[in-house]
XYZ file of C-alpha atoms in Angstrom:
310
model
C 34.201 11.225 25.218
C 34.646 8.104 23.150
C 34.906 8.711 19.425
C 32.028 7.480 17.269
C 32.988 5.611 14.148
C 29.458 6.202 12.924
C 27.518 9.340 13.704
C 25.806 9.428 17.113
C 22.021 9.890 17.105
C 21.024 13.448 17.830
C 18.621 12.414 20.634
C 21.422 11.114 22.879
C 22.518 13.479 25.646
C 25.891 15.157 25.243
C 28.041 15.272 28.350
C 31.737 15.546 29.051
C 31.344 13.652 32.338
C 29.452 10.541 31.240
C 29.487 8.052 28.411
C 26.285 6.253 29.336
C 24.428 6.656 26.059
C 22.916 3.570 24.468
C 24.921 2.143 21.590
C 23.037 2.707 18.328
C 25.444 2.589 15.398
C 22.916 1.183 12.932
C 20.828 4.349 13.083
C 21.634 5.497 9.531
C 18.988 3.582 7.605
C 20.765 3.663 4.250
C 23.847 2.110 5.876
C 22.028 -0.745 7.570
C 19.812 -1.421 4.538
C 22.933 -1.765 2.405
C 24.446 -4.159 4.951
C 21.282 -6.223 5.241
C 20.863 -6.416 1.453
C 24.470 -7.535 1.135
C 23.893 -10.555 3.373
C 20.223 -11.257 2.744
C 20.679 -11.553 -1.006
C 24.213 -12.874 -1.486
C 23.911 -16.552 -2.448
C 27.594 -17.260 -1.732
C 28.094 -15.564 1.632
C 29.662 -18.886 2.597
C 30.759 -21.771 0.384
C 30.253 -25.501 0.748
C 32.410 -28.289 -0.607
C 30.818 -30.320 -3.414
C 28.865 -33.387 -2.421
C 28.435 -32.507 1.247
C 24.983 -33.116 2.719
C 23.380 -29.945 4.032
C 22.382 -29.745 7.699
C 18.885 -28.834 8.856
C 18.811 -25.004 9.076
C 18.506 -23.466 12.529
C 16.826 -20.049 12.499
C 16.714 -17.397 15.191
C 13.362 -15.951 14.110
C 10.167 -17.949 14.545
C 7.666 -17.219 11.755
C 4.135 -16.672 13.006
C 5.041 -17.128 16.681
C 2.874 -14.976 18.955
C 4.488 -12.259 21.024
C 3.455 -12.644 24.655
C 4.399 -10.907 27.836
C 7.195 -12.949 29.414
C 6.496 -14.524 32.824
C 8.744 -13.968 35.810
C 12.141 -15.402 34.825
C 13.628 -18.301 36.769
C 17.266 -19.272 36.271
C 17.734 -22.674 34.648
C 20.872 -23.701 36.518
C 21.944 -26.829 38.312
C 22.420 -25.024 41.640
C 20.795 -22.188 43.532
C 21.704 -18.605 42.711
C 20.807 -15.233 44.157
C 21.266 -13.352 40.907
C 18.391 -12.499 38.589
C 17.592 -10.123 35.696
C 16.659 -6.594 36.682
C 13.652 -4.960 34.919
C 13.736 -1.397 33.548
C 17.501 -1.113 33.699
C 19.296 2.192 33.236
C 22.420 2.655 31.167
C 25.415 1.907 33.358
C 28.720 0.109 33.556
C 30.407 -2.281 35.973
C 34.151 -2.865 36.205
C 34.640 -6.556 37.010
C 38.445 -6.822 36.980
C 41.434 -4.906 35.594
C 40.783 -4.977 31.859
C 37.256 -6.384 32.241
C 34.023 -4.388 32.140
C 30.292 -4.774 31.522
C 28.466 -2.044 29.583
C 24.865 -2.396 30.751
C 21.907 -1.978 28.403
C 24.328 -0.540 25.840
C 22.904 -1.999 22.608
C 19.616 -0.378 21.630
C 16.532 -2.451 20.811
C 16.781 -1.284 17.201
C 20.370 -2.493 16.941
C 19.500 -5.771 18.643
C 16.831 -6.344 15.989
C 19.337 -5.646 13.200
C 21.933 -7.959 14.759
C 19.351 -10.755 15.074
C 18.265 -10.273 11.455
C 21.820 -10.501 10.147
C 22.668 -13.536 12.278
C 19.400 -15.258 11.356
C 19.986 -14.797 7.641
C 23.543 -16.068 7.772
C 22.632 -18.732 10.307
C 20.240 -20.584 8.008
C 22.665 -20.491 5.070
C 25.914 -22.333 4.294
C 28.294 -22.077 7.217
C 25.380 -21.257 9.526
C 24.289 -22.580 12.895
C 25.093 -26.148 13.899
C 25.534 -27.975 17.201
C 29.290 -28.375 17.684
C 30.723 -31.477 19.260
C 33.622 -33.848 19.694
C 34.842 -36.926 17.835
C 33.536 -39.005 20.759
C 30.016 -37.981 19.783
C 29.296 -35.652 22.709
C 27.787 -32.277 21.813
C 27.966 -28.790 23.273
C 24.703 -27.485 24.721
C 24.288 -24.703 22.175
C 24.049 -23.849 18.477
C 27.096 -22.133 16.965
C 28.109 -20.258 13.832
C 31.541 -18.771 13.091
C 32.445 -15.600 11.233
C 35.848 -15.081 9.662
C 37.487 -18.415 10.528
C 36.218 -21.837 11.449
C 36.666 -22.784 15.121
C 36.127 -26.294 16.419
C 36.351 -27.568 20.029
C 39.024 -30.101 19.013
C 40.849 -28.644 15.995
C 40.503 -25.005 17.118
C 41.249 -22.690 14.145
C 43.336 -25.219 12.187
C 40.675 -26.557 9.820
C 39.362 -24.306 7.061
C 36.230 -26.382 6.459
C 33.642 -27.381 9.021
C 32.581 -31.001 9.402
C 29.656 -30.290 7.061
C 32.065 -29.063 4.363
C 31.174 -25.381 4.626
C 33.403 -22.336 5.133
C 32.233 -19.676 7.603
C 31.080 -16.352 6.185
C 33.271 -13.303 6.902
C 32.547 -10.962 9.787
C 29.749 -8.695 8.470
C 31.417 -5.299 7.860
C 28.673 -3.479 9.776
C 29.839 -5.198 12.981
C 33.427 -3.940 12.812
C 32.796 -0.251 13.672
C 30.235 -1.361 16.273
C 32.819 -3.467 18.114
C 35.535 -0.824 17.889
C 33.257 1.881 19.251
C 32.210 -0.405 22.122
C 35.878 -0.805 23.042
C 36.302 2.976 22.975
C 33.277 3.351 25.244
C 34.820 0.854 27.665
C 38.175 2.675 27.593
C 36.425 5.869 28.683
C 35.449 4.209 31.986
C 38.863 2.756 32.795
C 41.824 4.292 34.611
C 43.891 3.851 31.440
C 42.797 3.089 27.884
C 45.715 0.640 27.768
C 43.762 -1.686 30.083
C 41.750 -2.730 27.015
C 43.592 -2.088 23.710
C 41.703 -1.276 20.527
C 41.468 -4.109 17.998
C 39.870 -4.839 14.635
C 37.675 -7.947 14.875
C 38.185 -10.506 12.134
C 36.705 -13.601 13.840
C 33.526 -14.128 15.831
C 31.767 -17.037 17.496
C 27.981 -16.697 17.445
C 26.369 -18.924 20.071
C 22.686 -19.506 20.697
C 21.633 -21.057 24.014
C 18.184 -22.521 24.540
C 16.643 -22.705 28.018
C 18.859 -25.674 28.925
C 22.004 -24.285 27.303
C 25.274 -23.723 29.109
C 28.985 -23.469 28.348
C 31.721 -24.953 30.504
C 34.582 -23.031 32.030
C 37.317 -22.187 29.507
C 39.825 -19.585 28.295
C 39.784 -17.896 24.874
C 43.410 -18.645 24.048
C 43.402 -20.016 20.477
C 44.100 -16.752 18.669
C 47.577 -15.832 17.396
C 50.301 -15.064 19.975
C 50.269 -11.385 18.940
C 46.595 -11.137 19.880
C 47.000 -12.995 23.189
C 50.247 -11.320 24.311
C 48.915 -7.917 23.329
C 45.820 -8.439 25.453
C 43.568 -7.648 22.471
C 40.072 -7.924 23.945
C 37.156 -10.261 23.491
C 33.938 -8.280 22.968
C 30.803 -10.216 23.897
C 27.277 -8.988 23.022
C 24.190 -10.561 24.642
C 20.701 -10.527 23.108
C 17.517 -12.278 24.249
C 17.241 -14.227 27.484
C 19.617 -13.359 30.306
C 22.446 -15.696 31.218
C 24.518 -16.250 34.350
C 28.164 -15.627 33.453
C 30.970 -17.075 35.575
C 34.502 -15.642 35.518
C 37.758 -15.647 37.443
C 41.473 -16.374 37.310
C 40.962 -19.974 38.443
C 39.196 -23.166 37.377
C 37.843 -23.629 40.898
C 34.139 -22.853 40.530
C 33.842 -22.190 44.251
C 36.186 -19.213 43.831
C 34.601 -17.787 40.686
C 32.538 -14.630 40.514
C 29.241 -14.400 38.690
C 27.258 -11.743 36.932
C 23.957 -11.759 35.018
C 24.273 -10.608 31.412
C 20.997 -9.342 29.961
C 19.789 -8.370 26.526
C 21.767 -5.360 25.300
C 24.683 -5.922 27.693
C 28.275 -6.024 26.480
C 31.128 -7.626 28.404
C 34.676 -6.837 27.294
C 37.814 -8.494 28.643
C 41.371 -7.820 27.532
C 44.736 -6.784 28.897
C 45.338 -8.493 32.263
C 41.979 -10.274 31.960
C 42.439 -11.544 28.399
C 42.948 -15.164 29.537
C 40.385 -15.116 32.317
C 38.407 -18.330 32.807
C 34.735 -17.890 31.997
C 31.599 -19.810 31.150
C 27.804 -19.702 31.055
C 26.272 -21.434 34.062
C 22.666 -21.224 32.933
C 19.940 -19.284 31.133
C 16.989 -17.380 32.628
C 14.076 -18.582 30.438
C 11.462 -16.039 29.353
C 13.616 -13.046 30.331
C 13.887 -11.493 26.856
C 12.710 -7.851 27.092
C 9.159 -7.375 25.856
C 10.137 -4.353 23.681
C 12.488 -6.656 21.746
C 9.832 -9.359 21.330
C 7.426 -6.707 20.057
C 9.890 -5.913 17.256
C 11.065 -9.405 16.298
C 9.918 -12.951 16.999
C 13.201 -14.155 18.427
C 13.410 -17.832 19.275
C 13.376 -18.341 23.088
C 16.958 -18.363 24.317
C 20.125 -16.281 24.441
C 22.110 -15.051 21.439
C 25.753 -14.247 22.150
C 28.365 -12.839 19.757
C 32.014 -12.901 20.846
C 34.358 -10.893 18.644
C 38.130 -11.049 18.692
C 41.142 -10.349 16.463
C 42.826 -13.527 15.297
């Protein structure tokens, strides 16, 4: 069984033949309270160059917004699709390709709430969410925040400062054991653990997609050669509305495969799939699980964290 970097909750079933417990590494309250205090009350979690005008903050949590039962979700995509979110999902996994796997419903509601809280707090501060774009003036259809190193669609990792003069905050330490234990869980389902090597995440892109959000087909290939050649994985956590995820070893969209990633799902790709083409075709509005909305007033849309080792 995969090794826990933090103690496993006592109410999870123990079995030598399955690893399908829900991920819940924030369950020690003193640990998460320390982590939340560290980021909620640190005025210099990220720094900003002098004289730079501050952007309008973008928060993930809507104050005073009512929690309502979500209507039947409909995919907001430009073309028809036969995929849709599945209610009342069990814990499971799905191997998509050699070195690529989805861990279904693997992040508990409690952990999703903690992740949203941390990202919200950092997202409204220096180095927080902004809409990235190009020098031509065109913008990506999402809000983005970086942890660890700044990443820009044009300059990649080369520029330390963002265009607003800020430096991204570091990867919150509480996320590091979470990501590493997710990789270990994935390894337990694969023919060989070498399909997805273990890594220590030091960079992360945090994307938030509204109902009209999407992300074009691309490869994650801007990390150092050691990371790329070693097949060190990308670990992607989804929270909120479901999204239709495209992937394949080609840019030809007609030959791509697709899968719906829902709140609590984790997709991991490394090894032979490290440079796989992937993108977000569309978002299923109003598909955030009601138990999550009952705990936190998350802005409508999809939150996605993609961790990697630079």
